[in-house]
PDB file of C-alpha atoms in Angstrom:
ATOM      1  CA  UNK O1291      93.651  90.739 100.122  1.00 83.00           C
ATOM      2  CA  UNK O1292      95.291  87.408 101.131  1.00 80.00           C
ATOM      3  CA  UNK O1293      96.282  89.184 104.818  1.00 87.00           C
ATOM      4  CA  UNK O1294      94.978  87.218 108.239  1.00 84.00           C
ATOM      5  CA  UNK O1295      95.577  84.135 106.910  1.00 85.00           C
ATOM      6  CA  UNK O1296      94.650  81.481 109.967  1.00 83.00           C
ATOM      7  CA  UNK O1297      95.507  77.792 109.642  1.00 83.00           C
ATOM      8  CA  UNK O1298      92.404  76.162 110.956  1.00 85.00           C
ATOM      9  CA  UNK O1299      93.306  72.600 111.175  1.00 86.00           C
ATOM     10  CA  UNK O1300      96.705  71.941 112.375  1.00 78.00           C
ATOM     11  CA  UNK O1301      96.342  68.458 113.034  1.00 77.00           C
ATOM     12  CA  UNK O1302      99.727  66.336 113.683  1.00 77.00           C
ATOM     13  CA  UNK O1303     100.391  63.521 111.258  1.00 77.00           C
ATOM     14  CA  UNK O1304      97.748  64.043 108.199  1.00 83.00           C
ATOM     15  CA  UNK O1305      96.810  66.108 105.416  1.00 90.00           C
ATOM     16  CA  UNK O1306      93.597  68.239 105.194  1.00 88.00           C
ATOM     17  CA  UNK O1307      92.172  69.282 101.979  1.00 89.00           C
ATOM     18  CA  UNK O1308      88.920  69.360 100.126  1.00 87.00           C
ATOM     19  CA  UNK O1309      87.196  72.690 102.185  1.00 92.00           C
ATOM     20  CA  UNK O1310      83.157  72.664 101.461  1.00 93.00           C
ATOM     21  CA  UNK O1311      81.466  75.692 103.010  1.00 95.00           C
ATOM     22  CA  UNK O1312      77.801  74.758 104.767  1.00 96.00           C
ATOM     23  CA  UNK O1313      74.942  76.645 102.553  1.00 95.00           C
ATOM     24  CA  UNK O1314      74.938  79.104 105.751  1.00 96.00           C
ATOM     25  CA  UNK O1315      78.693  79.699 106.153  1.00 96.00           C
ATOM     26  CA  UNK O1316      78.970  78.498 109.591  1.00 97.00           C
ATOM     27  CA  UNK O1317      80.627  75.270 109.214  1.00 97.00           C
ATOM     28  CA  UNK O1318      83.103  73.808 107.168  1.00 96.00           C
ATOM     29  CA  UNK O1319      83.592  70.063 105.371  1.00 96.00           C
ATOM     30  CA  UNK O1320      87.105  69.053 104.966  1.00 95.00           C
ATOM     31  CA  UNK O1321      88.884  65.706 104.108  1.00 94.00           C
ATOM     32  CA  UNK O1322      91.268  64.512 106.283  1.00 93.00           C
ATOM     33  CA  UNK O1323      94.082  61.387 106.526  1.00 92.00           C
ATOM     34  CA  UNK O1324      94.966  62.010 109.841  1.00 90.00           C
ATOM     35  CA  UNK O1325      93.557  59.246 111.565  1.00 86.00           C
ATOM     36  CA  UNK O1326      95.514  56.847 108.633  1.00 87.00           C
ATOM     37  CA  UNK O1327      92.882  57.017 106.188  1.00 89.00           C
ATOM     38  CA  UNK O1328      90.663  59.442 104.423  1.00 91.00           C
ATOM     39  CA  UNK O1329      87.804  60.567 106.496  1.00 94.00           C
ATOM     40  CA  UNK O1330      85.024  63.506 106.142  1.00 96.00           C
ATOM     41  CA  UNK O1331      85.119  65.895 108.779  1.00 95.00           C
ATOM     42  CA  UNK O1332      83.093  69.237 109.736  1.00 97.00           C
ATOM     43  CA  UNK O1333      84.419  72.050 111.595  1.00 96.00           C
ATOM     44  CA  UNK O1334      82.851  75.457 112.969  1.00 96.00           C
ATOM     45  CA  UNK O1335      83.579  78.266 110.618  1.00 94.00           C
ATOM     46  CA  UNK O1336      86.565  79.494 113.490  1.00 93.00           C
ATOM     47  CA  UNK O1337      88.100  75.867 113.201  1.00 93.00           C
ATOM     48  CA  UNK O1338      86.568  74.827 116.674  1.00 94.00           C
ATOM     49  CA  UNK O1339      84.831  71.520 117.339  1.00 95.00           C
ATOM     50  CA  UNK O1340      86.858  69.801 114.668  1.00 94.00           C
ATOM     51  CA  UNK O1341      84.730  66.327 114.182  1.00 95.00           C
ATOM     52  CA  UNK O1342      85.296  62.985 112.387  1.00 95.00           C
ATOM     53  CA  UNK O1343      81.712  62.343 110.778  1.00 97.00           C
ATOM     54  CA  UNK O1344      81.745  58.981 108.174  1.00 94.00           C
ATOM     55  CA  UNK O1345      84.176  57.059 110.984  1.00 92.00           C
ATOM     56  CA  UNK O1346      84.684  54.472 108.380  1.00 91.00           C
ATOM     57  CA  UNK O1347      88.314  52.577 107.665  1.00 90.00           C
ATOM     58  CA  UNK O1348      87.842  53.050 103.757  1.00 89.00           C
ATOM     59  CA  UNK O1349      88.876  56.225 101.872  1.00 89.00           C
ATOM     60  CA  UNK O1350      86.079  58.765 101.879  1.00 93.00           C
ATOM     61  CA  UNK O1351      86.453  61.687  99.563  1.00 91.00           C
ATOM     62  CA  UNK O1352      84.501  64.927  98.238  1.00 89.00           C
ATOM     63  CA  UNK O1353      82.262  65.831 100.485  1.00 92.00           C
ATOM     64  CA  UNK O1354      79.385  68.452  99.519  1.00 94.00           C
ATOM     65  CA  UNK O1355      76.664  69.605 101.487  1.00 96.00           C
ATOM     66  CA  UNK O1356      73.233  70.016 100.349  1.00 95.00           C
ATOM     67  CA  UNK O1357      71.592  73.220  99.257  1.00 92.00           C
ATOM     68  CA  UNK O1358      69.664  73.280 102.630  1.00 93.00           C
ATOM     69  CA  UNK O1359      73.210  72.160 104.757  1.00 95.00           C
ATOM     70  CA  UNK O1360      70.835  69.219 106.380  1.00 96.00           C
ATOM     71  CA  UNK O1361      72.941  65.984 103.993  1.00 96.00           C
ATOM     72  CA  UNK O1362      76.336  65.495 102.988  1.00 96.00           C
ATOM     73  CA  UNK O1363      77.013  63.270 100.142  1.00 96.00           C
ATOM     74  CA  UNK O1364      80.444  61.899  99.429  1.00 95.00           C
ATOM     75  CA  UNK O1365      82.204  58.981  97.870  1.00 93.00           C
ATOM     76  CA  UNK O1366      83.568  56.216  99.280  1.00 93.00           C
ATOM     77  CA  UNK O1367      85.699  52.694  98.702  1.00 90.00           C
ATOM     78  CA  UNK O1368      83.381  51.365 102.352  1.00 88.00           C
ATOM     79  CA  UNK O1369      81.849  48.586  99.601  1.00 81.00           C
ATOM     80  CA  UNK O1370      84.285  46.594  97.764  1.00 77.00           C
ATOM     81  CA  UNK O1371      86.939  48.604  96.378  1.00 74.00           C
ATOM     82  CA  UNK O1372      85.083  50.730  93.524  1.00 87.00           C
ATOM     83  CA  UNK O1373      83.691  54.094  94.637  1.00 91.00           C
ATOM     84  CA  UNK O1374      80.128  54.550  95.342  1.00 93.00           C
ATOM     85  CA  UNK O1375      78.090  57.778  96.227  1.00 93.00           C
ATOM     86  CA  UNK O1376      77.243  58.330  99.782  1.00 94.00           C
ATOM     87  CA  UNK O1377      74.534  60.387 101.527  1.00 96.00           C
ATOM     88  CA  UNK O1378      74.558  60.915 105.524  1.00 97.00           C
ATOM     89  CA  UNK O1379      72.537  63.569 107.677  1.00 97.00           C
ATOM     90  CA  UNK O1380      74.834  66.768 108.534  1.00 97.00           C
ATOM     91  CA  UNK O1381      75.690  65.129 111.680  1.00 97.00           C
ATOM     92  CA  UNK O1382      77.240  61.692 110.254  1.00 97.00           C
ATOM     93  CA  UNK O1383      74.413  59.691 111.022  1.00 97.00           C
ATOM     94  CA  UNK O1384      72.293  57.531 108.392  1.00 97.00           C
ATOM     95  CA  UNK O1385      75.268  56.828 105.915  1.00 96.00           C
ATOM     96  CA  UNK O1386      74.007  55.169 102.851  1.00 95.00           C
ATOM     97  CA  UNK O1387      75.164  53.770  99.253  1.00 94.00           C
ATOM     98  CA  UNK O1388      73.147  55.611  97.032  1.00 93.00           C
ATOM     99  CA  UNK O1389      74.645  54.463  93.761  1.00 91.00           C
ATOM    100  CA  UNK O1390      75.320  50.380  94.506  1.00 85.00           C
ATOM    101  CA  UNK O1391      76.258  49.572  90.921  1.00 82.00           C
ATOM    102  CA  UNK O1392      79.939  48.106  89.111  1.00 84.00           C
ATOM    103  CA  UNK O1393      82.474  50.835  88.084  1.00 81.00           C
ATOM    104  CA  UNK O1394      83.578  54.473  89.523  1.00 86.00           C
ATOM    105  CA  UNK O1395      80.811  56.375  90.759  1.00 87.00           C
ATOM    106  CA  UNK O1396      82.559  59.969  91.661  1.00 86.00           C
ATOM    107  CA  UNK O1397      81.934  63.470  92.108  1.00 85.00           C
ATOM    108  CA  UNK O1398      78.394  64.218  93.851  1.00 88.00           C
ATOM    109  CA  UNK O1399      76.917  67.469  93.701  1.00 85.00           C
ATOM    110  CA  UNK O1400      73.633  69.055  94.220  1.00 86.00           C
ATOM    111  CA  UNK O1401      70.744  70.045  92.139  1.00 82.00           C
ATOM    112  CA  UNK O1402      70.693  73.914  93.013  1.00 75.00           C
ATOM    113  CA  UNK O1403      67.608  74.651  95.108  1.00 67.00           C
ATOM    114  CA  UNK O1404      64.550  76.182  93.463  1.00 70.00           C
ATOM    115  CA  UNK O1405      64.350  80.189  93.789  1.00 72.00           C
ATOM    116  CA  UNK O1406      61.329  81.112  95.822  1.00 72.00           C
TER     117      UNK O1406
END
């Protein structure tokens, strides 16, 4: 009913936006510009154990998690200017350039998973 509202970042000198629940609810993706560019970050669903996860001086944007909550893809500026599509583990590690080709690549999402 729009009561109890908390503000779960309240980080001094940047903006937070783009909030991505994980596929279990107990986390949450945000983008952030706090550091003096846009980064990915993950949170605990209570705003606790607020973490910088892609850690890269380009602009990375749209974060989604995957239908399990194991991968994040995103996109990113990291390669030349254009955005490209990025996938890294749930914990920041492995980034990669999935897409690696001229032009705006934007906008990843997930193929819904299968139902059992």
């Amino acid at each position: 009913d729009g009561t109890g509202l908390t503000n779960l970042t309240q980080a001094p000198g940047g903006d937070d936006y783009g909030v991505a629940w994980s596929p279990d609810g107990s986390r949450i993706l945000f983008e952030s510009d706090r550091d003096g560019n846009r980064e990915i970050y993950v949170m605990n669903a209570d705003g606790s154990g607020q973490v910088n996860l892609s850690q890269n001086p380009e602009g990375d944007n749209t974060s989604v998690w995957s239908p399990d909550g194991t991968r994040i893809a995103f996109y990113s500026t990291r390669d030349g200017g254009d955005y490209e599509i990025y996938l890294m583990n749930a914990d920041g590690s492995d980034q990669m350039n999935l897409t690696k080709v001229p032009g705006f690549d934007t906008a990843p999402a997930w193929r819904p998973r299968p139902r059992p």
